[in-house]
Coordinates of C-alpha atoms (C1' of nucleotides) in Angstrom, one line a residue:
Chain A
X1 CA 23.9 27.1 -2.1
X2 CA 25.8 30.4 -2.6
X3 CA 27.4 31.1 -5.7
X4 CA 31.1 29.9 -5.6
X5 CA 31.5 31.8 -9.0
X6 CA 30.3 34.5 -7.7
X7 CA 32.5 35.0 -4.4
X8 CA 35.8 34.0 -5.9
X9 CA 35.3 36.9 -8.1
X10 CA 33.9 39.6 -5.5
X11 CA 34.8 38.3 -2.4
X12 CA 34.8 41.6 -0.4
X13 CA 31.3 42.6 -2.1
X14 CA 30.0 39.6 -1.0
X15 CA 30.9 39.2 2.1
X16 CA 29.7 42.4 2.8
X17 CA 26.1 41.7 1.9
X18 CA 26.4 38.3 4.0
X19 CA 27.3 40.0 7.0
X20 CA 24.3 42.2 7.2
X21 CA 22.5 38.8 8.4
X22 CA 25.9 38.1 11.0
X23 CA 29.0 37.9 10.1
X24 CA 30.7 34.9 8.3
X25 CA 34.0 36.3 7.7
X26 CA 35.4 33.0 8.7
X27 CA 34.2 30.5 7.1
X28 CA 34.0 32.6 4.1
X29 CA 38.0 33.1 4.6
X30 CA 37.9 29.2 4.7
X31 CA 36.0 28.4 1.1
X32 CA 38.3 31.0 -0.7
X33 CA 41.1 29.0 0.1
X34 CA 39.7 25.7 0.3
X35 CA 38.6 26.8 -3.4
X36 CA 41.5 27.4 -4.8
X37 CA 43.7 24.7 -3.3
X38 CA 41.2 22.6 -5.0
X39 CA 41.8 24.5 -8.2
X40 CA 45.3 24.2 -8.1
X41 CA 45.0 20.5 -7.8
X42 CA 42.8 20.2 -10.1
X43 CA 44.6 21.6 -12.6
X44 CA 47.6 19.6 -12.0
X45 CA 45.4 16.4 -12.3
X46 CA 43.3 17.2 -15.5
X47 CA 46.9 17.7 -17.1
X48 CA 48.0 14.0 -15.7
X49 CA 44.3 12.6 -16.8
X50 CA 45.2 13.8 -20.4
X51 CA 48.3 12.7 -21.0
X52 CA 47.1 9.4 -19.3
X53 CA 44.7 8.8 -21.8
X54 CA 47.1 10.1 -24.4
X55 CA 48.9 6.6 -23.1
X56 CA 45.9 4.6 -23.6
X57 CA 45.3 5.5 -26.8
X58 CA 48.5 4.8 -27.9
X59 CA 48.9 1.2 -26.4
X60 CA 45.3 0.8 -28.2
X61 CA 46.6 1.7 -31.9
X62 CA 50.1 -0.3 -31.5
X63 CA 48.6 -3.2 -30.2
X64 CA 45.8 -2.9 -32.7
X65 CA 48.4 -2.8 -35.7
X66 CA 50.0 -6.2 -33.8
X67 CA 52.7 -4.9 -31.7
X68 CA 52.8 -7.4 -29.0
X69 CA 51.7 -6.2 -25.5
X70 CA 55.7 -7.2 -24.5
X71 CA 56.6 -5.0 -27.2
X72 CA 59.6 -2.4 -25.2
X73 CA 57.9 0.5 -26.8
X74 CA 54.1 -0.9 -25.4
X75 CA 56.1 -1.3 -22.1
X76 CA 57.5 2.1 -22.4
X77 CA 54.1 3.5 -22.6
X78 CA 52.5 1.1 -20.0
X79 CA 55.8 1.9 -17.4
X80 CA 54.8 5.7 -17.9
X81 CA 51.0 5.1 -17.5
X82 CA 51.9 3.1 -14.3
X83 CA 54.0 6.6 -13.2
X84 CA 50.7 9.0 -13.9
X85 CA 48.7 6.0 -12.3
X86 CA 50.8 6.7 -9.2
X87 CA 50.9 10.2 -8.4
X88 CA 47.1 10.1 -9.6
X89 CA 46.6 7.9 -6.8
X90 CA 48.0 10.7 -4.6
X91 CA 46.2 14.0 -6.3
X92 CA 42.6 12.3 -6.4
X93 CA 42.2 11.3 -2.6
X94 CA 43.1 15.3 -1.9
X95 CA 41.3 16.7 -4.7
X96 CA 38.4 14.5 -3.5
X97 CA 38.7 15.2 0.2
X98 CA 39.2 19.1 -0.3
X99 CA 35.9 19.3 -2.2
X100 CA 34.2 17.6 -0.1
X101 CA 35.2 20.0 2.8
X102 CA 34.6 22.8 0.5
X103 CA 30.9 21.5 0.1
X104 CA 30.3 20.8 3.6
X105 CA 31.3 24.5 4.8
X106 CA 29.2 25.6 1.4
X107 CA 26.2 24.1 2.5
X108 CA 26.2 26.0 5.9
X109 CA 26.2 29.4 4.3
X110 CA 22.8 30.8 4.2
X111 CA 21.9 32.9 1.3
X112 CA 22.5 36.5 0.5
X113 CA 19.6 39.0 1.7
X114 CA 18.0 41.1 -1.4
X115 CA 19.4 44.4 -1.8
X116 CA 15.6 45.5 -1.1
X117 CA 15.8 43.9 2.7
X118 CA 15.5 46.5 5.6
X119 CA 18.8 46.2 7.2
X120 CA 18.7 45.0 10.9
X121 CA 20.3 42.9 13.6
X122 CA 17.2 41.2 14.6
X123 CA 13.2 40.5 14.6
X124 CA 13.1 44.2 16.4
X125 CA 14.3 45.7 13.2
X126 CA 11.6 43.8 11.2
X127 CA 9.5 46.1 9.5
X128 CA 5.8 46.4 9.2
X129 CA 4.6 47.3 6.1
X130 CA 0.5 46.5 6.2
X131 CA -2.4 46.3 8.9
X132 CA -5.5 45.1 7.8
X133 CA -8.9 44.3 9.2
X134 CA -8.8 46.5 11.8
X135 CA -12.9 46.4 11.5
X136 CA -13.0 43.0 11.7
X137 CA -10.9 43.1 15.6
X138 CA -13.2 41.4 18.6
X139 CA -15.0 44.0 20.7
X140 CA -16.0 41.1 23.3
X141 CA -13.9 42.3 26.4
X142 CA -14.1 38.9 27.8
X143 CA -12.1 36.7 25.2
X144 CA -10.7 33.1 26.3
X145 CA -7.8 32.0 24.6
X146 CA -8.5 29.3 22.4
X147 CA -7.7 26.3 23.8
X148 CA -9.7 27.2 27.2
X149 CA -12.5 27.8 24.4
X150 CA -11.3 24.6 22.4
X151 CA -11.7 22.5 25.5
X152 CA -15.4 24.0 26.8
X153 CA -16.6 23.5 23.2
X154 CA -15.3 20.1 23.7
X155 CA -13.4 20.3 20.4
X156 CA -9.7 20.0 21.2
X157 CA -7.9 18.3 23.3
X158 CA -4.4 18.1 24.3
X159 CA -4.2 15.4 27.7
X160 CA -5.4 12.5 25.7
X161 CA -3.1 13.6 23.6
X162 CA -0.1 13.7 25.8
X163 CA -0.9 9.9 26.1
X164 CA -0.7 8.9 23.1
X165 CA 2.3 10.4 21.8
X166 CA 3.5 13.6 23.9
X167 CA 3.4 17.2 24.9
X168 CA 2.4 19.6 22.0
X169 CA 0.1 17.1 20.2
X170 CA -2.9 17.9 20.1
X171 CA -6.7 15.9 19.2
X172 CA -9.3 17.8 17.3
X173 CA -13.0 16.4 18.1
X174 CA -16.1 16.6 16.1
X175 CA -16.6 20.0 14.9
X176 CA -13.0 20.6 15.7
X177 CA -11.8 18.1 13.6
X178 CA -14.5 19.3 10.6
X179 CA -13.2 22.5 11.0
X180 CA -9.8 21.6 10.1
X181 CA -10.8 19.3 7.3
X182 CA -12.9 22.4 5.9
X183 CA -10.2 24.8 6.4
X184 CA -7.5 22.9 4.6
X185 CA -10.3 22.5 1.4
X186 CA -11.2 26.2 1.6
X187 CA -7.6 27.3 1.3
X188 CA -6.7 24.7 -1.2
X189 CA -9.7 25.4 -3.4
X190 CA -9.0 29.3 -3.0
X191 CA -5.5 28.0 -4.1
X192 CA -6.0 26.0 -7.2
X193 CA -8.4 28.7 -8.3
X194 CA -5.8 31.3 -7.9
X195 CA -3.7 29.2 -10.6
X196 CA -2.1 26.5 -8.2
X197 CA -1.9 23.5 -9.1
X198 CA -2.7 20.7 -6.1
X199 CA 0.2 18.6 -5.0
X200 CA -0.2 15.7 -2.4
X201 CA 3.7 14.9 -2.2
X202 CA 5.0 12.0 0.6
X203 CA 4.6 13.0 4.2
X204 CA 8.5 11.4 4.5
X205 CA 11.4 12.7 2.8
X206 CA 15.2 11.8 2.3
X207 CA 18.2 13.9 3.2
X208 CA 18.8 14.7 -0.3
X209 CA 15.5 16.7 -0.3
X210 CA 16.1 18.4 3.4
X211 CA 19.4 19.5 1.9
X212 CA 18.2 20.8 -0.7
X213 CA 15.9 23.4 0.9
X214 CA 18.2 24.4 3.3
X215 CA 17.2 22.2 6.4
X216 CA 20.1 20.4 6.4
X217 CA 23.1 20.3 7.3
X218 CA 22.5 23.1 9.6
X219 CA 18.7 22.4 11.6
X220 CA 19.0 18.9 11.6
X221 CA 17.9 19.3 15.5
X222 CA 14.6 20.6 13.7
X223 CA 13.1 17.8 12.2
X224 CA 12.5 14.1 13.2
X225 CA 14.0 11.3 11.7
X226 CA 13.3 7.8 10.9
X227 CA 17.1 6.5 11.4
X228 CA 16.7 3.3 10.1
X229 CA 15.7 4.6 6.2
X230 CA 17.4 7.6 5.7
X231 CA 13.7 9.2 5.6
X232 CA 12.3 12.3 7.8
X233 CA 9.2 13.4 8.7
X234 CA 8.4 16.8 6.5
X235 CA 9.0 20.0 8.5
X236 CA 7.2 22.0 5.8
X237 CA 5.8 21.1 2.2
X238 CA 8.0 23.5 0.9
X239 CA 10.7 20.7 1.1
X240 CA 8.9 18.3 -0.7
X241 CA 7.6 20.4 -3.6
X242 CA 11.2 21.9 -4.2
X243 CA 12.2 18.7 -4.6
X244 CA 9.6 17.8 -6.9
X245 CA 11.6 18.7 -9.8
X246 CA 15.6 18.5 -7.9
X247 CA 17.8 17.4 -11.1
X248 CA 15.7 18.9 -13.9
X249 CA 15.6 21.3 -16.7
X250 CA 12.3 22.4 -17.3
X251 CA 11.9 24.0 -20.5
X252 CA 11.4 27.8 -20.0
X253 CA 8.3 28.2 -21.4
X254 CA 6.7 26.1 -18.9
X255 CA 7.6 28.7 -16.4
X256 CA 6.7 29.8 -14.1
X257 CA 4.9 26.9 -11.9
X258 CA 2.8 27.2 -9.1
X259 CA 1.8 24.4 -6.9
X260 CA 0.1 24.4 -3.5
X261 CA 0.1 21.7 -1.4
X262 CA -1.6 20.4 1.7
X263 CA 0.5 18.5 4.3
X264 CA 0.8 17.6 8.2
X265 CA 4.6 19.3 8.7
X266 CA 6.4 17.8 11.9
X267 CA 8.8 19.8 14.0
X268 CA 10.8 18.7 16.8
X269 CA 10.5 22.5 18.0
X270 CA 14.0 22.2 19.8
X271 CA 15.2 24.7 21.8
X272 CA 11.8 26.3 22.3
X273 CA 10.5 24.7 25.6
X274 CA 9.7 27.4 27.5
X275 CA 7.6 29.2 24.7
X276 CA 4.1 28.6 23.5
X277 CA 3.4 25.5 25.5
X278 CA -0.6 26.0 25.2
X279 CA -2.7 25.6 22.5
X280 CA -1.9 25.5 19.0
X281 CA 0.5 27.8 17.8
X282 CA 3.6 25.8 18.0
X283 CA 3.0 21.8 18.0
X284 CA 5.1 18.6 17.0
X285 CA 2.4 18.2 14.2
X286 CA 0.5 20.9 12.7
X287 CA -1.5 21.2 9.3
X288 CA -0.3 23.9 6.7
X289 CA -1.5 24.5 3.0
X290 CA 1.8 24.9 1.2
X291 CA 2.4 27.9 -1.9
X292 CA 5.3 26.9 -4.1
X293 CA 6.7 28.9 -7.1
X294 CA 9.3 28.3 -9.8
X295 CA 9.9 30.7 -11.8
X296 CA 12.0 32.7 -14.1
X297 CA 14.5 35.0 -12.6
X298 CA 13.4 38.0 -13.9
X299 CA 10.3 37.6 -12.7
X300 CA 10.4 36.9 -9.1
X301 CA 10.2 39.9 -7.7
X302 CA 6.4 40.5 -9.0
X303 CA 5.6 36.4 -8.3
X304 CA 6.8 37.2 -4.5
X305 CA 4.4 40.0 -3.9
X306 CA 1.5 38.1 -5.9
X307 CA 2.1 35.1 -3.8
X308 CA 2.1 37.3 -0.7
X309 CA -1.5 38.5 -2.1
X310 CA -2.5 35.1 -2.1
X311 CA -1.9 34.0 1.1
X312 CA -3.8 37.6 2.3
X313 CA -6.2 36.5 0.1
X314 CA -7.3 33.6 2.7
X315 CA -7.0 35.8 5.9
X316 CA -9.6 38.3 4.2
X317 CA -11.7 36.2 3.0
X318 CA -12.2 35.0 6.7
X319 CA -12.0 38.3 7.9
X320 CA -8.9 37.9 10.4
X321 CA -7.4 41.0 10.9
X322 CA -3.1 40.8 10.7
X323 CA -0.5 42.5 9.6
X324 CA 2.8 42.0 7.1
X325 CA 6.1 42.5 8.5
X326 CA 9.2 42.5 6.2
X327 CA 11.9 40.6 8.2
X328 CA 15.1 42.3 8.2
X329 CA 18.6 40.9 7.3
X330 CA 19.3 39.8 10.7
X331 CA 16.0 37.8 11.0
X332 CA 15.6 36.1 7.7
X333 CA 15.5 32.7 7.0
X334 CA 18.6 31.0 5.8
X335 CA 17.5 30.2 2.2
X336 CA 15.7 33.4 1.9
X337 CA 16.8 36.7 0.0
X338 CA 13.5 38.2 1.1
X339 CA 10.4 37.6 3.0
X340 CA 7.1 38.8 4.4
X341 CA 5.6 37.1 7.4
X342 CA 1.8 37.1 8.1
X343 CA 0.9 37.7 11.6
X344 CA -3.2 37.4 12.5
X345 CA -4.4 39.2 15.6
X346 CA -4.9 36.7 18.6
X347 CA -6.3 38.6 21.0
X348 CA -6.1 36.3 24.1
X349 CA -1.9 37.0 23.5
X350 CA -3.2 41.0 22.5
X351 CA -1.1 40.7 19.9
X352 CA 0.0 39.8 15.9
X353 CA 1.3 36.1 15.7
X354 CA 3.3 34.5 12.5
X355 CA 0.0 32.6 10.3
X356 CA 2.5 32.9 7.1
X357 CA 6.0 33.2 5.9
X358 CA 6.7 33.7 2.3
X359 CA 10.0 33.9 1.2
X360 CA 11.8 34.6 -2.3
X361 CA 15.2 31.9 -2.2
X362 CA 16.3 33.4 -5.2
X363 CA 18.4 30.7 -6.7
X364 CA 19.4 29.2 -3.5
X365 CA 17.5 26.2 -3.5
X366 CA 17.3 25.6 -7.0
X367 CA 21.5 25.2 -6.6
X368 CA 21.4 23.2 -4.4
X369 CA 18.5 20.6 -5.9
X370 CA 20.1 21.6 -9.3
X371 CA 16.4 22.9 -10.4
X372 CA 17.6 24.8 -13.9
X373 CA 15.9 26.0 -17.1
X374 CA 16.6 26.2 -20.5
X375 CA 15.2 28.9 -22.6
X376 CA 15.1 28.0 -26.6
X377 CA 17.8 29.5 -28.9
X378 CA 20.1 30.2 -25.6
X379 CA 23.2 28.2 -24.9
X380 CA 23.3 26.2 -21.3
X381 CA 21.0 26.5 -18.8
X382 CA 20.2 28.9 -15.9
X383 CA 18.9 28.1 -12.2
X384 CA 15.6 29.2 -12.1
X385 CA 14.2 30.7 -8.4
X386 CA 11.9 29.3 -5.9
X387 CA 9.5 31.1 -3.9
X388 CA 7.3 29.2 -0.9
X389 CA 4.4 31.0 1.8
X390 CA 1.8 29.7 4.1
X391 CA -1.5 29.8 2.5
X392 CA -2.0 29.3 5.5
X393 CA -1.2 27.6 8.9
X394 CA -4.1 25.5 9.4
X395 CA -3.7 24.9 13.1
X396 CA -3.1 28.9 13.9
X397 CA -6.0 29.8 11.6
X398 CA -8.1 27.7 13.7
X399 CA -6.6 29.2 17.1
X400 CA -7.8 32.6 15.1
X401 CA -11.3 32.2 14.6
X402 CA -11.8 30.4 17.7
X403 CA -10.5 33.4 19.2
X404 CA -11.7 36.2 17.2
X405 CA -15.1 35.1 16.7
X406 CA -15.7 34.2 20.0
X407 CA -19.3 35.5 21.3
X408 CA -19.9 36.9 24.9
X409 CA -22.3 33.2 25.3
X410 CA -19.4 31.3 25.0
X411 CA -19.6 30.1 20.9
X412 CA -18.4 30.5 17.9
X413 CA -19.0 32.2 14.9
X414 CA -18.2 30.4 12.1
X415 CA -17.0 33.2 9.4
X416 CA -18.8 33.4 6.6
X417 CA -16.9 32.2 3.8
X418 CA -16.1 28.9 5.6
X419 CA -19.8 28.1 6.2
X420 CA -20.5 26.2 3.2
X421 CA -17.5 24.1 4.0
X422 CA -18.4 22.8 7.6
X423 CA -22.3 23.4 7.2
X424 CA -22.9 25.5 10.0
X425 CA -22.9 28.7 11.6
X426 CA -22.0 27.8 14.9
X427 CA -19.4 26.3 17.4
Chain B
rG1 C1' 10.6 -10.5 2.5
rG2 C1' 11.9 -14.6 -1.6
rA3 C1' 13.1 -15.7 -7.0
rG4 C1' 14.4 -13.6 -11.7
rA5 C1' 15.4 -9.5 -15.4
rG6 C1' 17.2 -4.8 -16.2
rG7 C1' 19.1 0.5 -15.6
rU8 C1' 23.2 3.7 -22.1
rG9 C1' 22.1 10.7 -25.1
rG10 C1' 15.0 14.2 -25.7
rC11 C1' 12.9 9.1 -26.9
rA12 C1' 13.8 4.1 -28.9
rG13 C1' 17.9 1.1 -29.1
rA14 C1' 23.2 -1.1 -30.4
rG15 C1' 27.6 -1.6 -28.1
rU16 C1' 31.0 -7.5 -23.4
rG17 C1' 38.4 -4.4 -22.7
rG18 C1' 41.3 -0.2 -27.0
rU19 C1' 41.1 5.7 -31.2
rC20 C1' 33.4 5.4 -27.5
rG21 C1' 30.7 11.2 -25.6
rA22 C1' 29.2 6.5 -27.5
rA23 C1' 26.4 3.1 -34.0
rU24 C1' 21.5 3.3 -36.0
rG25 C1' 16.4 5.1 -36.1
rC26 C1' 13.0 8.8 -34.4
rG27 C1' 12.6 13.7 -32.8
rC28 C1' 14.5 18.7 -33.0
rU29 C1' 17.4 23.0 -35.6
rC30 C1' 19.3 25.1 -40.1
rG31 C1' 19.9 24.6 -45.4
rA32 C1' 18.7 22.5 -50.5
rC33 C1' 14.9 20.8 -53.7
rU34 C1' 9.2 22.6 -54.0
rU35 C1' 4.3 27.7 -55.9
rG36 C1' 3.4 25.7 -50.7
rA37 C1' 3.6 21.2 -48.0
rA38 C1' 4.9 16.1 -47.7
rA39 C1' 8.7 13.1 -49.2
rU40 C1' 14.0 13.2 -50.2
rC41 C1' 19.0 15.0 -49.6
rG42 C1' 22.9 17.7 -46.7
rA43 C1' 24.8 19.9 -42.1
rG44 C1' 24.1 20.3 -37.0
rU45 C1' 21.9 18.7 -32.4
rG46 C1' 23.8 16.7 -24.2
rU47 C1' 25.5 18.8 -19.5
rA48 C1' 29.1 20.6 -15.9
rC49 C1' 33.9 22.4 -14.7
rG50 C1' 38.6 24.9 -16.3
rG51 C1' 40.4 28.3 -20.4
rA52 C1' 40.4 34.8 -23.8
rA53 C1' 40.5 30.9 -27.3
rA54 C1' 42.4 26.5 -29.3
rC55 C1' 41.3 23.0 -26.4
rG56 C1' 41.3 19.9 -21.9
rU57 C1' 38.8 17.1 -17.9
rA58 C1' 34.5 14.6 -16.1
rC59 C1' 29.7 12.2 -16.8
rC60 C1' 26.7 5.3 -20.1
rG61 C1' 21.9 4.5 -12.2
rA62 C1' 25.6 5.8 -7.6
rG63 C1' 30.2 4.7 -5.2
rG64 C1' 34.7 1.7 -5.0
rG65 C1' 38.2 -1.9 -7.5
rU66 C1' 41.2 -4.4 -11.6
rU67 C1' 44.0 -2.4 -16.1
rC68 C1' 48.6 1.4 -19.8
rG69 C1' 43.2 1.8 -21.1
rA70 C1' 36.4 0.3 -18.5
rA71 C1' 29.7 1.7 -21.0
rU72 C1' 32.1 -3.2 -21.4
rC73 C1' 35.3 -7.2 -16.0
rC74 C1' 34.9 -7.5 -10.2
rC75 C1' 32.6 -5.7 -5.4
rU76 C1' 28.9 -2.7 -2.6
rC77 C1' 24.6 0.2 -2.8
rC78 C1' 20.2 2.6 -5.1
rC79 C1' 16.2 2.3 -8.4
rU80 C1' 12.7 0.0 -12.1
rC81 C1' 10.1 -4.3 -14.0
rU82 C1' 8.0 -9.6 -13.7
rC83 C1' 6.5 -13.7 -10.5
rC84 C1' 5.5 -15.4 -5.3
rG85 C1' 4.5 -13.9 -0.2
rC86 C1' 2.5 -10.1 3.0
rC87 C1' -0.7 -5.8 3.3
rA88 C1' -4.3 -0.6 3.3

RNA sequence: GGAGAGGUGGCAGAGUGGUCGAAUGCGCUCGACUUGAAAUCGAGUGUACGGAAACGUACCGAGGGUUCGAAUCCCUCCCUCUCCGCCA
């Protein structure tokens, strides 16, 4: 949620840095005077509410020092309070209806871009900023994409799967299905030992949550929902976790927490038919190990790049060669201020793909779930900032190594680090 | 799913129409007493919005209603607990 306090009182500042992602001069026009229509009202309606209860106090002395409730000076009182009662009756309905508009156009501004984010109209302007592992690329000329290498090792398989639920499902088979399990416990014990703490949250979550991370209102085409129970299916842990702690105040010393979580995420993947429609970069349901940060304003900056380090972390560690991009204004996220992706080197597509995203929110999500903090000695609270990454994409780091350590007979190479988790060296 | 009980401040817990943002206890903060501590005593101790401030408004699970006035009465919903049923 963008700062209303902070528009009203630079609007042309503000707008400015909004329209680097596109601009939103209009609806920005729109909440300025929705805004102060509602403060005008407001005003005139607090001043009614007082005197109102100015009345009831009254009535409650006269009557409690035995003036009789058909007392002409009780009725007096009770005739006026009938007045206010009136034209209250007229004010609230507005009051109510105008800030619930202003909410709803609110909630469909994404958040401002860091004054650190390349400027740019769109993912061509991204901006790479680290290569790594070029060592590590395949020299095999002869490299099958992974899912013709999935299928002949007899570890994937995506027809059966159409049958049971649909296109872009997919069925992992013996050591496929290992694989995955062994993957999601090396990056979540990589995780927990880098200082996260393991969340297993619900797989389903209400609209309350969604909203809160910035899902909803506007990608509600994005995520699958069980209509009968005001429940979705998660599109990304990083929902879940932020809502972990929606409508607290943590005490500031507790800051900053890290949790990692692993989860299936479910995404309807709308409006992308034509793209990826093999193997398992972009399914309904994939696996993803979840990083999750609150933290302390002043400190985010320095938690974003150390949780960018430890989502590296689990591509060196299994020696897949990628890259960091810094997206620029036009391409970020709409809760994010500022993000990295992670793309690993597929060579069957000769090129980087997306394996992480990790984003700093700022204090976007932490207004909108009310997340605050409190620090001792300081009056009120503050809203603390959320950071989330992939450590990592399960489903793409498998595409990865089935790719990159493919052999010229056909196998698998099952990198190093990852060997004492599936207990073998083979595929 | 059926039957019952209940949701009040950091916690416990009173309050069934009137000056209640809410008794009391605990906790916490500051101060006094003390060589120090405990005990005791005194003062303070929620959040949001508006306002330079004084102060005002809102909040007793959520939303509506009755009333001059609602924590208190009525309606709807949500959640928790107990028992029964079902179930991994």
């Amino acid at each position: 949620m963008i700062d209303l306090k902070q528009l009203r009182e630079n609007p042309d500042q503000f707008l400015a840095r909004l329209n680097l992602r596109s601009d939103y001069s209009e609806p920005i026009q729109q909440i300025l005077a929705l805004d102060q229509q509602q403060r005008s009202i407001e005003m005139n309606r607090s001043q009614l509410q007082a005197r109102s209860n100015e009345i009831g106090k009254l009535v409650g002395q006269k009557m409690k020092s035995g003036v009789k409730a058909d007392d002409p000076e009780v009725q007096t009182l009770r005739d006026e309070g009938n007045q206010i009662k009136a034209q209250l009756s007229e004010l609230e309905p507005q009051e109510k209806e105008l800030k619930a508009e202003l909410e709803a156009l609110m909630l469909t501004i994404p958040n401002l871009p860091s004054e650190t984010t390349p400027l740019g109209k769109s993912e061509e302007e991204n901006v790479e900023v680290k290569r790594w592992g070029d060592e590590y690329l395949p020299t095999n000329p002869d490299i099958l994409p992974h899912w013709e290498i999935g299928e002949k090792l007899g570890i994937l398989n995506f027809e059966r799967s159409v049958k049971i639920a649909q296109s872009r499902f997919v069925s992992l088979i013996g050591a496929g299905a290992a694989l995955e399990r062994a993957l999601i416990r090396f990056m979540i014990d990589r995780q927990t030992a880098a200082g996260y703490t393991e969340i297993s949250p619900p797989f389903l979550v209400n609209t309350a949550s969604l909203t809160a991370s910035g899902q909803l209102p506007k990608f509600a085409e994005e995520s699958f929902k069980c209509d009968r129970d005001d429940l979705w299916l998660l599109p990304t842990a990083e929902v879940a976790i932020n809502s972990f702690h929606r409508d607290e105040v943590i005490d500031a010393d507790l800051l900053p927490l890290h949790y990692c979580a692993y989860t299936p995420c479910f995404r309807r993947e709308a409006g992308s038919y034509g793209r990826d429609t093999r193997g398992l970069i972009r399914l309904h349901q994939f696996d993803k190990v979840e990083l999750f940060k609150f933290v302390h304003p002043d400190t985010s900056e320095q938690e974003h790049q150390a949780l960018l380090q430890n989502a590296e972390a689990i591509l060196q560690a299994l020696k897949l060669p990628y890259r960091a991009i810094e997206l620029c204004t036009g391409d970020l996220g709409f809760s994010a201020i500022k993000t990295y992706d992670l793309e690993v080197w597929l060579p069957s597509a000769g090129k980087y793909r997306e394996i992480s995203s990790c984003s700093n929110c700022g204090d976007f999500q932490a207004r909108r779930g009310n997340v605050r903090f409190k620090e001792a000695g300081k009056k009120g609270t503050q809203f603390l900032h959320t950071l989330n990454g992939s450590g990592l994409a399960v489903g793409r780091t498998m595409a990865a190594i089935l790719e990159n350590y493919q052999q010229p007979d056909g196998t698998v190479l099952v990198p190093e680090a990852l060997q004492p988790y599936l207990g073998r060296e083979v595929l």
